[in-house]
Short mmCIF file of C-alpha atoms in Angstrom, two decimals:
data_model
loop_
_atom_site.label_atom_id
_atom_site.label_comp_id
_atom_site.label_asym_id
_atom_site.label_seq_id
_atom_site.Cartn_x
_atom_site.Cartn_y
_atom_site.Cartn_z
CA MET A 12 -62.10 0.47 -2.30
CA SER A 13 -59.34 -0.04 0.25
CA LYS A 14 -55.83 -0.76 -1.04
CA GLY A 15 -55.15 -2.88 2.05
CA ASN A 16 -55.16 -2.92 5.84
CA VAL A 17 -52.36 -1.36 7.90
CA PHE A 18 -51.64 -1.98 11.59
CA PHE A 19 -49.44 0.51 13.42
CA ILE A 20 -47.37 0.28 16.61
CA SER A 21 -46.04 3.57 17.98
CA LEU A 22 -43.32 3.45 20.65
CA GLY A 23 -41.26 6.02 22.49
CA CYS A 24 -41.85 9.69 23.19
CA ASP A 25 -44.63 12.12 22.32
CA LYS A 26 -42.49 13.48 19.45
CA ASN A 27 -42.55 9.99 17.97
CA LEU A 28 -46.32 9.90 18.47
CA VAL A 29 -46.67 13.03 16.33
CA ASP A 30 -44.65 11.35 13.56
CA THR A 31 -46.95 8.34 13.85
CA GLU A 32 -50.09 10.46 13.55
CA VAL A 33 -48.64 12.21 10.49
CA MET A 34 -47.88 8.83 8.88
CA LEU A 35 -51.38 7.57 9.72
CA GLY A 36 -52.84 10.63 8.00
CA ASN A 37 -50.76 9.96 4.89
CA ILE A 38 -51.69 6.26 4.89
CA SER A 39 -55.40 6.96 5.29
CA ASP A 40 -55.44 9.59 2.53
CA ALA A 41 -53.61 7.18 0.21
CA GLY A 42 -56.55 4.76 0.36
CA TYR A 43 -55.39 2.28 2.98
CA THR A 44 -57.54 1.18 5.92
CA LEU A 45 -56.13 1.56 9.42
CA VAL A 46 -56.92 -1.39 11.68
CA ASN A 47 -56.49 -1.92 15.43
CA ASP A 48 -56.08 -5.69 15.20
CA GLU A 49 -52.83 -7.02 13.76
CA ALA A 50 -54.62 -10.21 12.72
CA GLU A 51 -56.61 -8.15 10.19
CA ALA A 52 -53.57 -6.37 8.73
CA ASP A 53 -51.77 -6.82 5.44
CA VAL A 54 -48.87 -4.64 6.57
CA ALA A 55 -47.59 -3.82 10.05
CA VAL A 56 -45.56 -0.66 10.72
CA VAL A 57 -43.48 -0.21 13.90
CA ASN A 58 -42.37 3.31 14.77
CA THR A 59 -39.39 2.56 16.99
CA CYS A 60 -37.49 4.22 19.84
CA SER A 61 -33.81 3.94 20.67
CA PHE A 62 -33.27 6.50 23.43
CA ILE A 63 -32.16 4.07 26.16
CA HIS A 64 -31.58 0.32 26.46
CA ASP A 65 -35.11 -0.53 27.62
CA ALA A 66 -36.62 1.38 24.70
CA LYS A 67 -34.41 -0.51 22.24
CA GLU A 68 -35.50 -3.84 23.71
CA GLU A 69 -39.17 -2.87 23.50
CA SER A 70 -38.78 -1.86 19.85
CA VAL A 71 -36.98 -5.06 18.85
CA HIS A 72 -39.58 -7.14 20.70
CA ALA A 73 -42.41 -5.41 18.81
CA ILE A 74 -40.74 -6.10 15.46
CA LEU A 75 -40.17 -9.76 16.37
CA GLU A 76 -43.83 -10.14 17.41
CA MET A 77 -44.86 -8.92 13.96
CA ALA A 78 -42.29 -11.28 12.40
CA ASP A 79 -44.00 -14.21 14.18
CA LEU A 80 -47.33 -13.19 12.64
CA LYS A 81 -45.75 -12.99 9.23
CA GLU A 82 -44.35 -16.51 9.64
CA VAL A 83 -47.84 -17.95 10.15
CA GLY A 84 -49.26 -16.05 7.19
CA HIS A 85 -51.17 -13.23 8.85
CA LEU A 86 -49.01 -10.45 7.42
CA LYS A 87 -47.68 -9.73 3.96
CA GLY A 88 -45.10 -7.22 5.12
CA ILE A 89 -43.39 -5.49 8.04
CA ILE A 90 -41.93 -1.98 7.99
CA ALA A 91 -39.80 -0.43 10.74
CA VAL A 92 -39.22 3.31 10.99
CA GLY A 93 -37.72 5.75 13.47
CA CYS A 94 -34.82 6.03 15.89
CA LEU A 95 -33.93 2.34 16.20
CA THR A 96 -33.75 1.92 12.43
CA GLN A 97 -31.66 5.07 12.09
CA ARG A 98 -29.22 3.74 14.67
CA TYR A 99 -29.06 0.06 13.71
CA GLN A 100 -29.97 -0.14 10.02
CA GLU A 101 -27.50 -2.84 9.02
CA GLU A 102 -28.01 -4.92 12.16
CA LEU A 103 -31.79 -4.95 11.75
CA LEU A 104 -31.63 -5.94 8.09
CA HIS A 105 -29.21 -8.74 8.90
CA GLU A 106 -30.73 -10.03 12.13
CA ILE A 107 -34.43 -9.72 11.20
CA PRO A 108 -34.80 -10.84 7.57
CA GLU A 109 -38.58 -10.73 7.95
CA LEU A 110 -38.36 -6.92 7.72
CA ASP A 111 -39.57 -5.81 4.28
CA GLY A 112 -39.14 -2.08 4.71
CA ILE A 113 -36.97 0.18 6.80
CA LEU A 114 -37.03 3.99 6.99
CA GLY A 115 -34.87 6.48 8.89
CA THR A 116 -36.01 9.32 11.12
CA SER A 117 -36.18 11.77 8.20
CA ASN A 118 -38.15 9.45 5.94
CA TYR A 119 -41.59 9.18 7.49
CA ASP A 120 -43.01 11.09 4.53
CA GLU A 121 -42.17 8.00 2.44
CA ILE A 122 -44.37 5.64 4.42
CA VAL A 123 -46.99 5.26 1.65
CA SER A 124 -44.30 4.48 -0.93
CA ALA A 125 -42.86 1.88 1.45
CA ILE A 126 -46.24 0.20 1.95
CA ASP A 127 -46.94 0.24 -1.80
CA ALA A 128 -43.60 -1.46 -2.48
CA VAL A 129 -43.94 -4.05 0.28
CA LEU A 130 -47.35 -5.16 -1.00
CA LEU A 131 -45.70 -5.71 -4.40
CA GLU A 132 -43.20 -7.93 -2.56
CA GLU A 133 -40.39 -5.42 -3.06
CA LYS A 134 -37.92 -4.43 -0.36
CA TYR A 135 -38.00 -0.74 0.54
CA VAL A 136 -34.99 0.75 2.35
CA SER A 137 -34.52 4.52 2.49
CA PHE A 138 -32.39 6.84 4.61
CA LYS A 139 -32.14 10.57 3.96
CA ASP A 140 -29.75 13.01 5.60
CA ILE A 141 -30.85 13.27 9.23
CA ASN A 142 -31.05 17.05 8.79
CA TYR A 143 -33.70 16.73 6.08
CA ALA A 144 -36.97 18.39 7.07
CA CYS A 145 -40.10 16.53 6.01
CA GLU A 146 -42.81 18.73 4.58
CA PRO A 147 -45.53 19.35 7.18
CA TYR A 148 -48.64 17.24 6.78
CA ILE A 149 -51.55 18.84 8.59
CA LYS A 150 -54.22 16.10 8.48
CA ARG A 151 -52.93 13.89 11.27
CA VAL A 152 -54.86 10.85 12.49
CA GLY A 153 -54.70 10.29 16.24
CA ASP A 154 -56.69 9.08 19.21
CA GLN A 155 -60.21 10.35 18.59
CA THR A 156 -61.12 9.97 22.27
CA ALA A 157 -58.33 12.25 23.49
CA HIS A 158 -59.06 15.95 23.78
CA TYR A 159 -55.44 17.00 23.71
CA ALA A 160 -52.79 16.75 21.01
CA TYR A 161 -49.05 17.28 20.80
CA LEU A 162 -47.73 19.88 18.40
CA LYS A 163 -44.11 19.21 17.39
CA ILE A 164 -42.68 22.65 16.76
CA SER A 165 -39.21 21.51 15.71
CA ASP A 166 -37.12 18.39 15.22
CA GLY A 167 -33.49 17.70 16.06
CA CYS A 168 -31.25 19.07 18.79
CA ASN A 169 -28.08 21.18 18.95
CA ASN A 170 -27.24 20.54 22.60
CA ASN A 171 -25.07 17.42 22.29
CA CYS A 172 -25.38 16.35 25.92
CA THR A 173 -22.77 13.67 26.55
CA TYR A 174 -25.30 11.00 27.62
CA CYS A 175 -27.71 11.49 24.71
CA ILE A 176 -27.79 9.81 21.31
CA ILE A 177 -30.62 11.96 19.87
CA PRO A 178 -28.56 14.50 17.84
CA SER A 179 -26.92 11.67 15.89
CA LEU A 180 -30.36 10.20 15.13
CA ARG A 181 -32.45 13.33 14.61
CA GLY A 182 -29.95 15.92 13.39
CA ARG A 183 -29.78 19.59 14.24
CA VAL A 184 -32.69 21.86 15.11
CA ARG A 185 -35.15 22.29 12.26
CA SER A 186 -38.04 24.57 13.20
CA ARG A 187 -41.46 24.62 11.58
CA THR A 188 -42.83 27.98 10.42
CA ILE A 189 -45.26 29.78 12.71
CA GLU A 190 -47.81 29.77 9.88
CA SER A 191 -47.71 25.98 9.42
CA LEU A 192 -47.95 25.37 13.16
CA VAL A 193 -50.96 27.68 13.48
CA GLU A 194 -52.58 25.85 10.56
CA GLU A 195 -51.96 22.46 12.16
CA ALA A 196 -53.16 23.59 15.60
CA THR A 197 -56.31 25.04 14.02
CA TYR A 198 -56.94 21.71 12.32
CA LEU A 199 -56.46 19.83 15.59
CA VAL A 200 -58.92 22.12 17.37
CA SER A 201 -61.42 21.53 14.55
CA GLN A 202 -61.06 17.79 15.33
CA GLY A 203 -62.17 18.36 18.93
CA LYS A 204 -58.87 19.04 20.69
CA THR A 205 -59.20 21.37 23.68
CA GLU A 206 -55.53 21.40 24.68
CA ILE A 207 -52.42 21.73 22.51
CA ILE A 208 -49.11 20.64 24.04
CA LEU A 209 -45.95 22.06 22.47
CA VAL A 210 -43.08 19.59 22.19
CA ALA A 211 -39.61 19.39 20.65
CA GLN A 212 -36.26 17.98 21.68
CA ASP A 213 -35.66 21.47 23.10
CA SER A 214 -38.70 23.72 22.80
CA THR A 215 -36.88 26.86 23.92
CA LYS A 216 -34.53 26.66 20.91
CA TYR A 217 -37.52 27.04 18.59
CA GLY A 218 -36.80 29.46 15.75
CA ILE A 219 -33.03 29.84 16.11
CA ASP A 220 -32.48 28.30 12.69
CA LEU A 221 -35.47 29.70 10.85
CA TYR A 222 -35.86 33.14 12.44
CA LYS A 223 -32.35 33.56 13.90
CA GLU A 224 -33.87 34.14 17.33
CA LYS A 225 -35.63 32.26 20.12
CA ALA A 226 -39.11 32.63 18.66
CA LEU A 227 -41.20 30.59 21.11
CA PRO A 228 -42.87 33.74 22.53
CA LYS A 229 -43.92 34.81 19.01
CA LEU A 230 -45.31 31.36 18.29
CA LEU A 231 -47.31 31.40 21.51
CA LYS A 232 -48.77 34.81 20.69
CA ALA A 233 -49.95 33.44 17.34
CA LEU A 234 -51.42 30.24 18.82
CA VAL A 235 -53.49 31.99 21.50
CA LYS A 236 -55.53 33.65 18.74
CA ILE A 237 -57.01 30.32 17.61
CA ASP A 238 -60.75 30.19 18.34
CA GLY A 239 -61.78 27.12 20.33
CA LEU A 240 -58.32 26.43 21.70
CA GLU A 241 -58.57 26.53 25.50
CA TRP A 242 -55.21 25.38 26.88
CA ILE A 243 -51.64 25.59 25.64
CA ARG A 244 -48.97 23.67 27.57
CA LEU A 245 -45.17 23.82 27.30
CA LEU A 246 -42.87 20.81 27.58
CA TYR A 247 -39.07 20.41 27.30
CA CYS A 248 -37.98 23.98 28.04
CA TYR A 249 -34.28 24.15 28.88
CA PRO A 250 -33.54 26.49 31.81
CA GLU A 251 -30.83 28.57 30.14
CA ASP A 252 -33.22 29.53 27.32
CA ILE A 253 -36.28 30.45 29.39
CA THR A 254 -36.17 34.18 28.70
CA ASP A 255 -37.88 37.04 30.49
CA GLU A 256 -39.99 37.53 27.36
CA LEU A 257 -41.20 33.91 27.48
CA ILE A 258 -42.09 34.23 31.16
CA GLN A 259 -43.98 37.45 30.48
CA VAL A 260 -46.01 35.89 27.66
CA MET A 261 -46.86 32.90 29.85
CA ALA A 262 -47.98 35.18 32.65
CA GLU A 263 -50.07 37.46 30.43
CA GLU A 264 -51.84 35.05 28.08
CA GLU A 265 -54.77 33.27 29.73
CA LYS A 266 -54.75 30.29 27.35
CA ILE A 267 -51.20 29.35 28.32
CA VAL A 268 -51.56 27.22 31.43
CA HIS A 269 -49.21 27.98 34.31
CA TYR A 270 -47.21 24.81 33.85
CA ILE A 271 -43.74 24.21 32.46
CA ASP A 272 -41.51 21.19 32.02
CA ILE A 273 -37.81 21.96 32.61
CA PRO A 274 -35.51 18.94 32.11
CA ILE A 275 -32.68 20.08 34.39
CA GLN A 276 -31.17 16.54 34.84
CA HIS A 277 -28.92 17.56 37.77
CA ILE A 278 -28.00 20.46 40.05
CA SER A 279 -24.34 19.72 40.81
CA ASN A 280 -22.09 21.92 38.68
CA PRO A 281 -19.38 19.25 38.21
CA ILE A 282 -22.00 16.77 36.92
CA LEU A 283 -23.69 19.38 34.73
CA LYS A 284 -20.31 20.14 33.19
CA LYS A 285 -19.62 16.45 32.52
CA MET A 286 -23.07 16.20 30.94
CA ALA A 287 -22.16 19.18 28.70
CA ARG A 288 -25.26 20.98 29.90
CA ARG A 289 -25.32 24.71 29.26
CA SER A 290 -26.84 25.59 32.63
CA ASN A 291 -25.50 25.62 36.17
CA ASP A 292 -27.07 25.56 39.60
CA ALA A 293 -27.43 29.35 39.72
CA THR A 294 -29.14 29.47 36.30
CA ILE A 295 -31.55 26.71 37.25
CA LYS A 296 -32.49 28.14 40.62
CA GLY A 297 -32.72 31.64 39.18
CA VAL A 298 -35.19 30.70 36.45
CA ILE A 299 -37.36 28.76 38.91
CA ASP A 300 -37.46 31.82 41.16
CA LYS A 301 -38.38 34.06 38.20
CA LEU A 302 -41.18 31.75 37.10
CA ARG A 303 -42.62 31.60 40.61
CA ASP A 304 -42.37 35.37 41.05
CA ALA A 305 -44.27 35.97 37.80
CA MET A 306 -46.80 33.14 38.34
CA PRO A 307 -47.10 32.10 42.01
CA ASP A 308 -49.45 29.27 41.04
CA ILE A 309 -47.15 27.77 38.39
CA ALA A 310 -46.60 24.01 38.37
CA ILE A 311 -43.02 23.05 37.50
CA ARG A 312 -42.08 19.60 36.30
CA SER A 313 -38.55 18.27 35.81
CA SER A 314 -36.60 15.13 35.03
CA LEU A 315 -33.43 14.12 36.89
CA ILE A 316 -30.64 11.63 36.19
CA VAL A 317 -28.86 9.92 39.08
CA GLY A 318 -25.72 7.81 38.78
CA PHE A 319 -24.03 9.73 35.99
CA PRO A 320 -20.38 8.61 35.70
CA GLY A 321 -18.34 10.18 38.46
CA GLU A 322 -21.36 11.26 40.53
CA THR A 323 -19.99 11.45 44.08
CA GLU A 324 -21.96 11.27 47.30
CA GLU A 325 -21.53 15.05 47.48
CA ASP A 326 -23.02 15.49 44.00
CA TYR A 327 -25.91 13.21 44.83
CA GLN A 328 -26.54 14.98 48.15
CA ALA A 329 -26.65 18.33 46.35
CA LEU A 330 -29.39 16.97 44.09
CA TYR A 331 -31.30 15.51 47.04
CA ASP A 332 -31.05 18.80 48.93
CA PHE A 333 -32.26 20.72 45.86
CA VAL A 334 -35.37 18.52 45.54
CA GLU A 335 -36.08 19.00 49.23
CA ALA A 336 -35.56 22.77 49.17
CA TYR A 337 -37.16 23.76 45.85
CA LYS A 338 -40.18 21.48 46.09
CA LEU A 339 -40.95 21.11 42.41
CA ASP A 340 -44.49 20.00 41.68
CA ARG A 341 -43.65 17.03 39.47
CA VAL A 342 -40.35 15.15 39.25
CA GLY A 343 -39.29 12.06 37.30
CA VAL A 344 -36.04 10.42 38.40
CA PHE A 345 -34.10 8.08 36.13
CA THR A 346 -30.91 6.10 36.53
CA TYR A 347 -28.15 6.84 34.05
CA SER A 348 -28.23 4.55 31.02
CA LEU A 349 -24.90 3.86 29.30
CA GLU A 350 -25.48 4.27 25.58
CA GLU A 351 -22.93 3.26 22.99
CA GLY A 352 -21.85 6.08 20.74
CA THR A 353 -22.14 8.74 23.47
CA LYS A 354 -19.23 10.55 25.14
CA ALA A 355 -20.52 9.58 28.57
CA ALA A 356 -20.10 5.89 27.73
CA THR A 357 -16.34 6.42 27.63
CA LEU A 358 -16.08 8.30 30.93
CA PRO A 359 -14.35 6.69 33.91
CA ASP A 360 -16.02 5.97 37.25
CA GLN A 361 -19.16 4.32 35.92
CA ILE A 362 -21.48 3.67 38.87
CA GLU A 363 -22.95 0.32 39.88
CA GLN A 364 -26.62 -0.21 39.10
CA SER A 365 -27.46 -0.99 42.71
CA VAL A 366 -26.06 2.38 43.83
CA MET A 367 -27.99 4.18 41.09
CA ASP A 368 -31.20 2.38 42.02
CA GLN A 369 -30.84 3.36 45.67
CA ARG A 370 -30.21 6.99 44.83
CA ARG A 371 -33.22 7.05 42.51
CA ASP A 372 -35.46 5.43 45.11
CA ASN A 373 -34.35 7.87 47.81
CA ILE A 374 -35.15 10.93 45.71
CA MET A 375 -38.45 9.47 44.53
CA ALA A 376 -39.44 8.81 48.14
CA LEU A 377 -38.55 12.40 48.99
CA GLN A 378 -40.55 13.71 46.05
CA GLN A 379 -43.53 11.65 47.15
CA GLU A 380 -43.40 13.47 50.48
CA VAL A 381 -43.15 16.82 48.68
CA SER A 382 -46.12 15.95 46.46
CA LEU A 383 -48.22 14.79 49.41
CA LYS A 384 -47.45 17.98 51.33
CA LYS A 385 -48.44 20.11 48.35
CA ASN A 386 -51.69 18.17 47.91
CA GLU A 387 -52.51 18.60 51.61
CA SER A 388 -52.99 22.31 50.90
CA MET A 389 -55.40 21.75 48.00
CA PRO A 390 -58.78 20.95 49.67
CA GLY A 391 -61.07 23.95 49.36
CA LYS A 392 -59.28 25.37 46.32
CA LEU A 393 -61.04 25.93 43.01
CA LEU A 394 -59.29 24.63 39.89
CA GLN A 395 -60.14 24.60 36.21
CA CYS A 396 -60.11 20.97 35.08
CA LEU A 397 -60.27 19.26 31.69
CA VAL A 398 -62.67 16.31 31.72
CA GLU A 399 -61.18 13.21 30.06
CA GLY A 400 -63.72 10.46 30.68
CA TYR A 401 -66.16 8.69 32.96
CA MET A 402 -65.66 5.66 35.19
CA PRO A 403 -69.15 4.09 35.33
CA GLU A 404 -68.20 1.46 37.92
CA ASP A 405 -67.26 4.24 40.35
CA LYS A 406 -69.76 6.81 39.02
CA ILE A 407 -67.03 9.41 38.83
CA TYR A 408 -65.38 11.48 36.12
CA ILE A 409 -61.65 11.58 35.57
CA GLY A 410 -59.82 14.69 34.46
CA ARG A 411 -56.69 16.79 34.73
CA THR A 412 -55.97 20.12 36.37
CA TYR A 413 -53.77 22.67 34.64
CA LYS A 414 -51.00 21.31 36.86
CA ASP A 415 -51.06 17.92 35.14
CA ALA A 416 -49.75 16.92 31.72
CA PRO A 417 -51.28 13.73 30.27
CA GLY A 418 -49.49 10.45 30.81
CA VAL A 419 -46.83 11.69 33.21
CA ASP A 420 -48.60 13.59 35.98
CA GLY A 421 -51.58 13.02 38.26
CA VAL A 422 -55.32 13.17 37.69
CA ILE A 423 -58.35 14.55 39.48
CA PHE A 424 -61.44 12.44 40.19
CA ILE A 425 -64.54 14.59 39.78
CA HIS A 426 -67.99 14.13 41.33
CA SER A 427 -70.79 15.81 39.44
CA ASP A 428 -74.58 15.92 39.80
CA TYR A 429 -74.98 16.48 36.06
CA ASN A 430 -73.44 14.99 32.95
CA LEU A 431 -70.05 16.24 31.84
CA LEU A 432 -68.60 15.98 28.35
CA ALA A 433 -65.08 14.78 27.61
CA GLY A 434 -63.02 17.76 26.52
CA GLN A 435 -65.04 20.16 28.63
CA ILE A 436 -63.22 22.46 31.07
CA VAL A 437 -65.11 22.88 34.34
CA PRO A 438 -64.44 24.52 37.71
CA VAL A 439 -63.80 21.90 40.38
CA LYS A 440 -63.56 22.41 44.14
CA VAL A 441 -60.95 20.08 45.65
CA THR A 442 -62.28 17.95 48.51
CA ASP A 443 -59.60 15.29 49.10
CA TYR A 444 -56.20 14.06 47.94
CA ASN A 445 -53.54 11.36 47.99
CA GLU A 446 -49.82 11.48 47.14
CA TYR A 447 -50.26 12.34 43.48
CA ASP A 448 -53.98 12.68 42.68
CA LEU A 449 -56.86 14.91 43.78
CA ILE A 450 -60.57 14.40 44.35
CA GLY A 451 -63.14 17.13 43.87
CA GLU A 452 -66.64 18.12 42.89
CA VAL A 453 -67.94 20.42 40.19
CA TYR A 454 -68.32 23.86 41.62
CA ASP A 455 -71.81 25.32 41.56
CA GLU A 456 -71.53 29.05 41.03
CA SER A 457 -74.80 29.56 42.88
CA GLY A 458 -73.05 28.79 46.15
CA GLU A 459 -71.72 25.28 46.69
#
């Protein structure tokens, strides 16, 4: 018999999504029923984000929506967890009295205790040291229709970039053991996942606390041995820590797709220094060259920040010229967000939003041209593609090439004369393209 119905809202990054799936696994095993309709719920849980201003607003809005439902009697309790609660504990408790439970970023293993208490009409507020490491919980509950899953290999960050609030919310790097990560990845594959995507605040720092070395190559060598796992993808790899050993493992192991996300943020040395980044333009360009030498077909994704305090026209032009010259496959461009509690918020020469918007739009327009030019060369090429679903109205399948991470990159639309299964990896011959997406047909090995 169910102990009650729980509705969950998960906001923010893919690392947050992993925390959500872990909590859902705990909740389900504790005898609660997970529901997709808030009107059916006894308790609503909001896993919040607080990275930038827009994320904070979205999180507060979600909590207030649940508070409205509670007012009209649909909910017995509301619990908030995650980065927003860690950052604004007192404000949330004071400003939103409808909140019955509140947990910090290191407390998601207490979610069942919080729900139990709330249903007994007891307040539940708990905050551990942000450097506390929750025990791994392998039986996650996620999207059953997705054939990929994120594997969070560590939590926390040691980088202390001047624009970023994350270290004060998530603590220092705390790596999971290789054994526990292999166990979790094996479980995810047993649940039908074809692709495992490694994530962390900084994936390339994996192991420095636990093994006293950058152990990402060792982890990858262990993961590739899992039967049934087809693709392994790397996100959030900082350029200064992409070692020759890591590049070699990526090049040699077939299951590791030739794709890497490198959040470089800028290319101008004066701006990188103000950001307290540990790389410079030579490091960044050098590692891109090394990756391309080792894997000529590699797809490189990056994120950039324009409008950082003190960014001159010369700094901006250097970034624009870099995007034009290095022709990265995928680029996300964001305007600087002033966040209280960060060193960057106190810097002089803050830049007007209109200037930041124009700089962002200019680089995004340039990247669109780069992407279109790259896609122009794709017709006739054969790519391995992961099938994600079928669009019956268009009679076409939708999937991703190895060059595309879910949610942030493009897709490929696949024509096929026979039925394909979601999660299946098939060879596809590219036939057409647009700025970001491809069109193709399943390749028949007999000839066409």
